[in-house]
Short mmCIF file of C-alpha atoms and ligand atoms in Angstrom, two decimals:
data_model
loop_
_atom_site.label_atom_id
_atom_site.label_comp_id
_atom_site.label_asym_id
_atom_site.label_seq_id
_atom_site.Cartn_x
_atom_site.Cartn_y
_atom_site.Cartn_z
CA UNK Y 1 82.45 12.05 29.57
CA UNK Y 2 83.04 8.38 29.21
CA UNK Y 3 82.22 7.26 25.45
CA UNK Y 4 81.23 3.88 25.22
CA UNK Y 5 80.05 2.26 21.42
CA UNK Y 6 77.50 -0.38 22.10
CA UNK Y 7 77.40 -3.04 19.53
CA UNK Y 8 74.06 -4.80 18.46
CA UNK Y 9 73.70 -7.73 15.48
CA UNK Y 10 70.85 -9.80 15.35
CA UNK Y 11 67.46 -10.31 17.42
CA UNK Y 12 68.77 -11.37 20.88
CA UNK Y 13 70.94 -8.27 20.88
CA UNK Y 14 68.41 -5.90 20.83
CA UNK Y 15 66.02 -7.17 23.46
CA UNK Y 16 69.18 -7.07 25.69
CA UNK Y 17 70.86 -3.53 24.71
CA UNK Y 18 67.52 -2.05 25.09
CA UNK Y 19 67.31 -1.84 28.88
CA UNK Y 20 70.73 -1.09 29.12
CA UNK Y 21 70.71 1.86 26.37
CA UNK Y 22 67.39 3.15 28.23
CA UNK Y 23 68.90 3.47 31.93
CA UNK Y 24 72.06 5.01 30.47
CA UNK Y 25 69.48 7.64 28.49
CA UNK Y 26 67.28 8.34 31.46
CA UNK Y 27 69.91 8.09 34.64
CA UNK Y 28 73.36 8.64 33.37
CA UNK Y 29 73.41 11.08 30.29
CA UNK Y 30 75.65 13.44 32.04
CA UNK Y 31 78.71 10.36 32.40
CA UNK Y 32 78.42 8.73 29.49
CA UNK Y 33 78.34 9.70 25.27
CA UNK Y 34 76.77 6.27 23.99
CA UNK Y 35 76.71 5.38 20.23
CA UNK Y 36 74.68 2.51 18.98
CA UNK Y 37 75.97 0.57 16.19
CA UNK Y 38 73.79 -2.22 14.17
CA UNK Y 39 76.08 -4.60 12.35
CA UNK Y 40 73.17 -5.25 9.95
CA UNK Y 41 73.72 -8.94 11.05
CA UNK Y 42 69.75 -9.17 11.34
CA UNK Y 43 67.79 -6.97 8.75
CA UNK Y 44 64.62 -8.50 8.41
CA UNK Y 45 61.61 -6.10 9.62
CA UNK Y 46 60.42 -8.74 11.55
CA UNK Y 47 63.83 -9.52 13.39
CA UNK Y 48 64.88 -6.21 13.65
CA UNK Y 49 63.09 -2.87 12.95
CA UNK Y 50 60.22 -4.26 14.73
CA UNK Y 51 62.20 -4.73 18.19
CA UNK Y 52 63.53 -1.17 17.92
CA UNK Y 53 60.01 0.18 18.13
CA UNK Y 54 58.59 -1.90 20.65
CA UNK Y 55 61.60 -1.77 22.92
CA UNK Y 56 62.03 2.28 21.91
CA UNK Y 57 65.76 1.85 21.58
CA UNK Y 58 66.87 4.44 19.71
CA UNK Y 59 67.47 4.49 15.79
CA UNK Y 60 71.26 3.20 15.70
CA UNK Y 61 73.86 6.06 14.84
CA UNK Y 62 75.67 3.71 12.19
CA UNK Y 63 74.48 0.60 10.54
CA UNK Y 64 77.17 -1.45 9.27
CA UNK Y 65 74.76 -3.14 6.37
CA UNK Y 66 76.58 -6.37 6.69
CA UNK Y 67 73.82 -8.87 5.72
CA UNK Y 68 74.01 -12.26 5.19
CA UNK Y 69 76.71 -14.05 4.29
CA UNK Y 70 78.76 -17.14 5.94
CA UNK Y 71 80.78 -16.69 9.40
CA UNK Y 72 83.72 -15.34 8.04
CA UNK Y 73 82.59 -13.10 5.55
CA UNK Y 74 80.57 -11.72 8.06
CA UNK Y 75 82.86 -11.43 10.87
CA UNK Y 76 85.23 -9.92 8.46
CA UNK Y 77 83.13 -7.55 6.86
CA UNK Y 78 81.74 -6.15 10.26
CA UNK Y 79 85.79 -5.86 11.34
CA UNK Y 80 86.77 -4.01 8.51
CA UNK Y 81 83.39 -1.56 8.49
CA UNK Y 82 83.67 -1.07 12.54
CA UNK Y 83 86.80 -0.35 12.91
CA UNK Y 84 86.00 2.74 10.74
CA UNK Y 85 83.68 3.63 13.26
CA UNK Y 86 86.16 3.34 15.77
CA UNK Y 87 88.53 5.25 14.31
CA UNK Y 88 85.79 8.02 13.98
CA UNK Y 89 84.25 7.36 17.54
CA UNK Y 90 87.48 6.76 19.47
CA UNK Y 91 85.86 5.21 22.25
CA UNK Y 92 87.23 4.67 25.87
CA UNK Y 93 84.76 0.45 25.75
CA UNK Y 94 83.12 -1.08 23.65
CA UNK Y 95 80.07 -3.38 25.00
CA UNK Y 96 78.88 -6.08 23.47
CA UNK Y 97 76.48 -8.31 24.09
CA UNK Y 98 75.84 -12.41 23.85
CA UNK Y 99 76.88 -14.60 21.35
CA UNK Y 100 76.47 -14.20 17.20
CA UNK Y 101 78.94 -13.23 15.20
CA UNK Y 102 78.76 -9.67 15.54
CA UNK Y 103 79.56 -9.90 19.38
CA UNK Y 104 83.00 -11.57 18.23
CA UNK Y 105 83.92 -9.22 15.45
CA UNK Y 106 83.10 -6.14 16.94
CA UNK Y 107 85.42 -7.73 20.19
CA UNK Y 108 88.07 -8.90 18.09
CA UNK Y 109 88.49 -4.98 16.00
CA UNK Y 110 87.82 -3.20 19.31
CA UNK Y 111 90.94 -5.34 20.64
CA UNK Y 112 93.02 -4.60 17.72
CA UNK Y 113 92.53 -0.96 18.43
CA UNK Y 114 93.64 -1.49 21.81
CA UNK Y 115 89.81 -0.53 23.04
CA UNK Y 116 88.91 -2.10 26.05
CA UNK Y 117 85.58 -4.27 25.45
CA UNK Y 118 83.00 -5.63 28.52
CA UNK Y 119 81.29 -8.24 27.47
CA UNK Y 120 77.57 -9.07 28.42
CA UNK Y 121 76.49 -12.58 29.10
CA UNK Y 122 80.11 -13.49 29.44
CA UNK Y 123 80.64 -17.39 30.81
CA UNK Y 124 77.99 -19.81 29.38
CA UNK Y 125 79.33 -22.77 28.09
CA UNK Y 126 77.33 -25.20 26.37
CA UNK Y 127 81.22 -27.31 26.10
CA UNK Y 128 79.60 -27.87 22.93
CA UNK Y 129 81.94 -26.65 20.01
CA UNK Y 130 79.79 -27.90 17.73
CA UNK Y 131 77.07 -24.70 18.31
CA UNK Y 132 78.71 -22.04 16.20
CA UNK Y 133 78.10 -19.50 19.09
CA UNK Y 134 80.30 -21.28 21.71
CA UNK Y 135 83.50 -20.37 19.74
CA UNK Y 136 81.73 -16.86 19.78
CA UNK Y 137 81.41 -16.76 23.76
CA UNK Y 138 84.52 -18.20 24.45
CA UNK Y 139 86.59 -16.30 22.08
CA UNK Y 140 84.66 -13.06 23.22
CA UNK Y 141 85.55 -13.82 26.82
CA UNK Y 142 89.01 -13.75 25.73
CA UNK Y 143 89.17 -10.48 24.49
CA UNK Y 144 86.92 -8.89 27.04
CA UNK Y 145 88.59 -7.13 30.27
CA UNK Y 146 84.50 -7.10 32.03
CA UNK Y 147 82.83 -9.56 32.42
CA UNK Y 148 79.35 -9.42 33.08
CA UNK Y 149 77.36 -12.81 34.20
CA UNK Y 150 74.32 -13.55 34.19
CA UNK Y 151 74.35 -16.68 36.32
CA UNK Y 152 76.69 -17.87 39.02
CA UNK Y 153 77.48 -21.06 36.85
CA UNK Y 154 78.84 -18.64 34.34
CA UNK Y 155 81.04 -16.94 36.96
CA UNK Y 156 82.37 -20.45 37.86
CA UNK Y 157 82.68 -21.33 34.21
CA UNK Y 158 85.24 -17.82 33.92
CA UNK Y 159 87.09 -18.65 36.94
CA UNK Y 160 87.74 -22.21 35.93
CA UNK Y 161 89.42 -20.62 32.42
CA UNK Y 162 91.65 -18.31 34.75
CA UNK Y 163 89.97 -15.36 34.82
CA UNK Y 164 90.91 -12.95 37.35
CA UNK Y 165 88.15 -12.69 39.78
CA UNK Y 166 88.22 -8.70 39.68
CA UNK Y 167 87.02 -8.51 36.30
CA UNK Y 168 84.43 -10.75 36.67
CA UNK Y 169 80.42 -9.19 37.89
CA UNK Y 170 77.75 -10.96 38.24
CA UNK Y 171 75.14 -8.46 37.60
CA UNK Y 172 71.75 -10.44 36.55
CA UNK Y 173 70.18 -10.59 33.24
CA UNK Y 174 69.63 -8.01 30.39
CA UNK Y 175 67.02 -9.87 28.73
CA UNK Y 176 65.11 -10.00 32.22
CA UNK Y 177 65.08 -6.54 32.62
CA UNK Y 178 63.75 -5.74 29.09
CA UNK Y 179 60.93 -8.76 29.72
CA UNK Y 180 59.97 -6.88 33.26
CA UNK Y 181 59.82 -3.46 32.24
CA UNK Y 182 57.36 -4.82 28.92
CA UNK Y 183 55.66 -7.43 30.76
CA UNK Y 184 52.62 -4.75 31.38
CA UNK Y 185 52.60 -3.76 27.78
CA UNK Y 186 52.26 -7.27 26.46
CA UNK Y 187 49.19 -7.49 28.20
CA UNK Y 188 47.36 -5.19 25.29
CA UNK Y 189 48.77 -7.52 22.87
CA UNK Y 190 45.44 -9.02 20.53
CA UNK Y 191 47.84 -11.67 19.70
CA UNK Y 192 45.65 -14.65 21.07
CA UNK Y 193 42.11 -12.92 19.42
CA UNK Y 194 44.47 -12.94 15.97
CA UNK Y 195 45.52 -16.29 16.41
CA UNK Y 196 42.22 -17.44 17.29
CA UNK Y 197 43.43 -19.23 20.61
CA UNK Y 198 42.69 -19.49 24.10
CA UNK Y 199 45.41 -18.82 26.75
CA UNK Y 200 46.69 -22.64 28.26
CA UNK Y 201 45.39 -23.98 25.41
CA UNK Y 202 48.06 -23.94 23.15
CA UNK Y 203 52.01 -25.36 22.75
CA UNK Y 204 54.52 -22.28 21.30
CA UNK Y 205 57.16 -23.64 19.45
CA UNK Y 206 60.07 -21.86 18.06
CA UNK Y 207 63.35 -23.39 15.94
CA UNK Y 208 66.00 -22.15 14.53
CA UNK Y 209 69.46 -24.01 15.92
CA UNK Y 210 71.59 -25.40 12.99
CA UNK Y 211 71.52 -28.41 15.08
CA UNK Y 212 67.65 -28.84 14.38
CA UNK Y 213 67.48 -27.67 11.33
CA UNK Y 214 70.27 -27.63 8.97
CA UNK Y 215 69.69 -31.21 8.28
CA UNK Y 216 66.61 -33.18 6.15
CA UNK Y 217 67.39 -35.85 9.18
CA UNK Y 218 66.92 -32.68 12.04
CA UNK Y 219 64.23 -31.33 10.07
CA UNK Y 220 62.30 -34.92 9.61
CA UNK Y 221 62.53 -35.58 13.68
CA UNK Y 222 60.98 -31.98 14.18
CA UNK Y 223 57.90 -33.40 11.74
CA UNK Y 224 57.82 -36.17 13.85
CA UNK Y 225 57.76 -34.43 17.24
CA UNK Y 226 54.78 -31.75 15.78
CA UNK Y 227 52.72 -34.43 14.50
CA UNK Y 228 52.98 -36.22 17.61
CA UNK Y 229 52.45 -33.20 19.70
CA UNK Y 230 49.52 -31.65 18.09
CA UNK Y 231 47.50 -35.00 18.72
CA UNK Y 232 47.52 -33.85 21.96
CA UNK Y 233 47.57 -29.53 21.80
CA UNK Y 234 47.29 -27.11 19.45
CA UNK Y 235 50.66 -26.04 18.26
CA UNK Y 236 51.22 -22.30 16.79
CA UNK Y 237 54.92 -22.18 15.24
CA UNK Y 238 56.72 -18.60 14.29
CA UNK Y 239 58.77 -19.74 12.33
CA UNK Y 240 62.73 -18.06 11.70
CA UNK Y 241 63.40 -16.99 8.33
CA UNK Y 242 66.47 -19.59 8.36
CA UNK Y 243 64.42 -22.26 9.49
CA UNK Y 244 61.82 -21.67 6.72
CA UNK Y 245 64.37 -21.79 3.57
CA UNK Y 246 65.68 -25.34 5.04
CA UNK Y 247 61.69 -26.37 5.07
CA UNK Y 248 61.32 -25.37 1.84
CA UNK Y 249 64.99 -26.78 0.41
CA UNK Y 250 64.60 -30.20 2.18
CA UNK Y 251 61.33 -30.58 0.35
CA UNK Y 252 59.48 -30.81 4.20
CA UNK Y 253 57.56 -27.20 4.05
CA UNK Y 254 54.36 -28.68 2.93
CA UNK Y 255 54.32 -32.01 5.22
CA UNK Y 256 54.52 -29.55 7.87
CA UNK Y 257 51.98 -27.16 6.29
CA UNK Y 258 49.62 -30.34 6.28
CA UNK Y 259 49.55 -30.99 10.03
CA UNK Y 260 45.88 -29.70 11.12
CA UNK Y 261 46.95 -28.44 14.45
CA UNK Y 262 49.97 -26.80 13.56
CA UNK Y 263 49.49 -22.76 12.64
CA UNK Y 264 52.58 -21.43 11.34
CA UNK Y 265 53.22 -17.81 11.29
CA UNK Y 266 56.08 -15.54 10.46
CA UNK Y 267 57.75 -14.48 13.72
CA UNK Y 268 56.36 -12.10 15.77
CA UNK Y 269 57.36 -8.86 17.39
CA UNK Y 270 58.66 -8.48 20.89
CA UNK Y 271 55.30 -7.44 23.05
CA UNK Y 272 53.39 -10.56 20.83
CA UNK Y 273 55.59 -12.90 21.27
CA UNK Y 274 56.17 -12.05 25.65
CA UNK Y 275 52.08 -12.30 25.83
CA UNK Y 276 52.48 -15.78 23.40
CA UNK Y 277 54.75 -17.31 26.08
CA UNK Y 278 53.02 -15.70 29.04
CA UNK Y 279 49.61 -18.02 28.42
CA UNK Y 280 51.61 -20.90 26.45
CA UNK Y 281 50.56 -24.44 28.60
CA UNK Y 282 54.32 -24.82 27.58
CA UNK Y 283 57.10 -23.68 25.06
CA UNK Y 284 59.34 -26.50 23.04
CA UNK Y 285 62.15 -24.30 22.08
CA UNK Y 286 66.13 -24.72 21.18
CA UNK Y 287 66.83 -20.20 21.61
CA UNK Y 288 68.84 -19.30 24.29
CA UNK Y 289 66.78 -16.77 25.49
CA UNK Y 290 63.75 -18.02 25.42
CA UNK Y 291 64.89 -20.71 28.32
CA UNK Y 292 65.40 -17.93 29.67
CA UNK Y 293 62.34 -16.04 29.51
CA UNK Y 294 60.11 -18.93 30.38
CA UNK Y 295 61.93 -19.47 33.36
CA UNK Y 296 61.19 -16.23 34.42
CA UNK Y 297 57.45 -16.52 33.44
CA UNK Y 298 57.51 -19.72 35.16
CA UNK Y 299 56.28 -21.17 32.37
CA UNK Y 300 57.23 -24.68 31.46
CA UNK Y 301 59.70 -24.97 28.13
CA UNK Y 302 61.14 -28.05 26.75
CA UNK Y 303 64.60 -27.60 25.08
CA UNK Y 304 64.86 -29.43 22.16
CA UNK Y 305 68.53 -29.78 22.44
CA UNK Y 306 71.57 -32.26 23.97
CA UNK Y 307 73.07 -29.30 26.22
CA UNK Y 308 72.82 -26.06 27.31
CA UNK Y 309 74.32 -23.10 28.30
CA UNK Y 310 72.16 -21.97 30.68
CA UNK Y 311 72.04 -24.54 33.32
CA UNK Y 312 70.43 -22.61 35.67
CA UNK Y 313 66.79 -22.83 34.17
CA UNK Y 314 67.56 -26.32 34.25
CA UNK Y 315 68.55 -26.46 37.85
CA UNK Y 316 66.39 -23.77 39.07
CA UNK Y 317 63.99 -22.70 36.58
CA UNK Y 318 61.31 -24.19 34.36
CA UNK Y 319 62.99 -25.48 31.69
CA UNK Y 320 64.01 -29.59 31.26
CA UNK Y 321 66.28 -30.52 28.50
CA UNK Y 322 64.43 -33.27 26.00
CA UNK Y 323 66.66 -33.74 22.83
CA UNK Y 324 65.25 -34.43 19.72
CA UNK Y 325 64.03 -37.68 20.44
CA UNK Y 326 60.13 -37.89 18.83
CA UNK Y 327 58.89 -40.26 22.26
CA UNK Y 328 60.96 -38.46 24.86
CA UNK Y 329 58.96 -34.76 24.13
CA UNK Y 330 55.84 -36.26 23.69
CA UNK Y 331 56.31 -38.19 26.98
CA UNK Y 332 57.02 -34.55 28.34
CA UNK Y 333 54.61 -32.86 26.72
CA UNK Y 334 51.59 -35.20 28.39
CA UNK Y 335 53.93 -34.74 31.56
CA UNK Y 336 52.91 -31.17 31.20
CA UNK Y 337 49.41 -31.74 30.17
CA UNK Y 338 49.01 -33.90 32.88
CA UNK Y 339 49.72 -31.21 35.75
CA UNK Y 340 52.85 -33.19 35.98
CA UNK Y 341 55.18 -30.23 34.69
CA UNK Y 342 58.03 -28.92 36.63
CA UNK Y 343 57.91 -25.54 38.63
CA UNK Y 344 60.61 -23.29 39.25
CA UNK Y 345 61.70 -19.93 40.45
CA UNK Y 346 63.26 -17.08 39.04
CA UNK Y 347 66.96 -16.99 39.36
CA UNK Y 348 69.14 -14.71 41.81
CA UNK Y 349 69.82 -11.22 40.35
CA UNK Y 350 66.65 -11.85 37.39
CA UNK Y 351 65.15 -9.04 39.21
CA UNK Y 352 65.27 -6.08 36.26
CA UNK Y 353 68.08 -3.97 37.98
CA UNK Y 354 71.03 -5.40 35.78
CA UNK Y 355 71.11 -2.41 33.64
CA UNK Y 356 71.81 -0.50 36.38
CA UNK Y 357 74.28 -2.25 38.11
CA UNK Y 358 76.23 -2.50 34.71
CA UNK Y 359 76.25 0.38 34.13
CA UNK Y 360 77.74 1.18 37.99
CA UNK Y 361 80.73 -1.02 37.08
CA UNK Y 362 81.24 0.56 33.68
CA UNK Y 363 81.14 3.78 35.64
CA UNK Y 364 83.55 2.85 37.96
CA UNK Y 365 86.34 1.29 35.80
CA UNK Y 366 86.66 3.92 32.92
CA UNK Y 367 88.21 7.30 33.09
CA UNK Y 368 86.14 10.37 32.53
CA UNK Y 369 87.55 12.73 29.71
CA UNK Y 370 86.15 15.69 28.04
CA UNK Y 371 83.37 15.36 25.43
CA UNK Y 372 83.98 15.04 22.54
CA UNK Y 373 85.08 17.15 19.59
CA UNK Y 374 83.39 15.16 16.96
CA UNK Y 375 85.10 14.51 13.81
CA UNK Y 376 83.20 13.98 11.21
CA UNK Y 377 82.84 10.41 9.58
CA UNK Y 378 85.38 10.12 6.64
CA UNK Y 379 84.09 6.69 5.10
CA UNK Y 380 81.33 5.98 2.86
CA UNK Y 381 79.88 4.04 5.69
CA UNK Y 382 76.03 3.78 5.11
CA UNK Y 383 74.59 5.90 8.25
CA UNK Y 384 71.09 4.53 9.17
N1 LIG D 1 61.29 -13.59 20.00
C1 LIG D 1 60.33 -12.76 19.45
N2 LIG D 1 59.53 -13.24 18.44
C2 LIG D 1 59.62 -14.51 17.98
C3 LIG D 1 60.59 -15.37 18.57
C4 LIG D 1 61.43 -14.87 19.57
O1 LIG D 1 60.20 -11.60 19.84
O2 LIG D 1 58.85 -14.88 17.07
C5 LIG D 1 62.21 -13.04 21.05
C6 LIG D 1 62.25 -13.81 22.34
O3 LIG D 1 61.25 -13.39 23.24
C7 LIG D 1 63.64 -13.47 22.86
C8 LIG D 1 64.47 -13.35 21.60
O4 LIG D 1 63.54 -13.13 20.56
O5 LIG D 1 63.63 -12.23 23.54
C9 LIG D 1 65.24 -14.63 21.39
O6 LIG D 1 65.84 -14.62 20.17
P1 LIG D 1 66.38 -15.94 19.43
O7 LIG D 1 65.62 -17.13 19.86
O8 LIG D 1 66.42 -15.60 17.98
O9 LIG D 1 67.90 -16.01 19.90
P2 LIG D 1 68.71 -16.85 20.98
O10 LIG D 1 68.22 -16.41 22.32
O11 LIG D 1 68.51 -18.29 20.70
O12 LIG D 1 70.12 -16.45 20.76
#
């Protein structure tokens, strides 16, 4: 048996671990002894128990209950509470995946423990140190010995740090996978009959970069660009829990409350919010994944941001990088609106196999031992 611990944190995570999780369930339950850790990162129902039951990824084994909190405190809480587990688990990997802050603790205390870690979505670079989760990727990379890309620009970016090509796959994209094998389901989704919309007839719009929000000035340009948008569309907004609180504490929540064609909304689950994007005229977004996801859909998504990591929705894809500037997205927006919108195609490798082709390399580079005698979990660590 090879035992691997999978590490999962906050919303992102578990759309990606999901396919993985599932193909090593269904095709490879004989190889591998897989235990699923939640940092607790995420705890919110609606950013996390509600993605374990649409994706069906199983309950985790341990949840680390770390909560909220600021980047260190969190980082070294989850530390200190997984490396119990890995003293318990003794794995031969850990695997994490993206960018929070529970993909870099749970590297950095697998390290310490001398535990190799593969790291999934290894290589995107924003160059932007200002976006907490650069540190997270690049730091990650570090202590990672695979390295699994999702685009070729990340295999480039790898290479150019010194990276030895050998440890480097480029294996497609997790959160591609998940969005193809669900794409079917989201079709039963009565989102559109709840929201009382029409499919192409509405702009989705989610926030929740500290860029964009942590500031009244960030905040005040997003009023700007909604009231200027929804002059032209219909605008429905789920809106992150983090970006909510800075509504409320820079006095904007009810300005934006005000705006006719605006519907806010908590955010939604998984299968709603794939069918939301699916018949979206076009997304405005500053999530990683969702630039991601759009391109995919092929539907057109405005990033709200100076950079990104992903360049290859950019250069291939859907998705056009606006900034924050009120005039430049509304000049976009009637782009769009205007049949004027940019097409793209789905990236090399986005094709739904990456699960499996992971899970060929993680195969291939660990050592198969007997399985294990389990020792029983000495801490007070609260099991889920
Ligand atoms: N998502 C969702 N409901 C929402 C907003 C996003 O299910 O209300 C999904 C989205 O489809 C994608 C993931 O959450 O799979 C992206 O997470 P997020 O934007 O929080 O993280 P990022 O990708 O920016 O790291």
């Amino acid at each position: 048996m090879i035992r691997i611990v999978c590490v999962v944190g906050a919303r992102p995570n578990f759309v990606k671990i999901a396919p993985l999780v599932r193909h090593i369930k269904e095709a490879w339950s004989d190889t591998f002894e897989a235990t699923l850790v939640h940092t607790g990162q995420h705890y919110d129902e609606k950013l996390s128990q509600v993605f374990f039951e649409e994706l069906q990824i199983p309950q985790p084994d341990v949840n680390l209950g770390v909560g909220s909190g600021t980047a260190t405190r969190q980082i070294a809480e989850i530390m200190q509470r997984f490396e119990e587990v890995l003293l318990w688990k003794k794995p031969d990997r850990v695997v994490v995946v993206g960018d929070v802050n529970s993909t870099l603790a749970a590297a950095l205390a697998a390290e310490k423990m001398g535990i190799p870690v593969a790291h999934v979505e290894a290589g995107l670079r924003s160059f932007d140190r200002a976006m907490p989760e650069e540190t997270n990727r690049v730091l990650t990379d570090r202590l990672s010995d695979l390295l699994f890309a999702t685009e070729e620009s990340a295999v480039q970016n790898l290479l150019n740090e010194g990276v030895e090509k050998d440890r480097i796959f480029w294996v497609g994209n997790l959160m591609i996978d998940a969005l193809i094998s669900h794409a079917q389901e989201a079709e039963r989704s009565t989102i559109l009959r709840e929201m009382n919309v029409a499919a192409q007839q509405y702009a989705l719009v989610t926030l929740h970069r500290p860029s964009n929000v942590d500031t009244p000035e960030g905040m005040g340009r997003i009023l700007t660009i909604l009231s200027g948008v929804e002059k032209q569309i219909r605008i429905l907004f789920p809106i992150h829990p983090r970006t909510r609180g800075r509504m409320e504490e820079f006095g904007l929540a009810s300005a934006i409350r005000a705006l006719q064609n605006v519907t806010l909304c908590e955010p939604v689950g998984y299968l709603d919010f794939i069918r939301l994007m699916r018949d979206a005229k076009v997304v405005l977004t500053d999530s990683g994944g969702i630039q991601e996801e759009t391109t995919a859909l092929g539907i057109p998504c405005l990033t709200l941001r100076e950079n990104t990591e992903r360049p290859v929705t950019i250069t291939e894809g859907t998705n056009l990088l606006t900034g924050t500037d009120p005039e430049r997205v509304l000049a976009a927006v009637i782009d769009i609106l205007e049949g004027r919108g940019k097409r793209g195609k789905v990236p090399t490798l986005w094709d739904g196999q990456a699960a499996r082709r992971i899970v060929r390399v993680l195969q291939s580079r660990s050592t198969r031992r007997e399985p294990s005698q389990e020792v029983p979990l000495s801490t007070t660590l609260p099991r889920s």
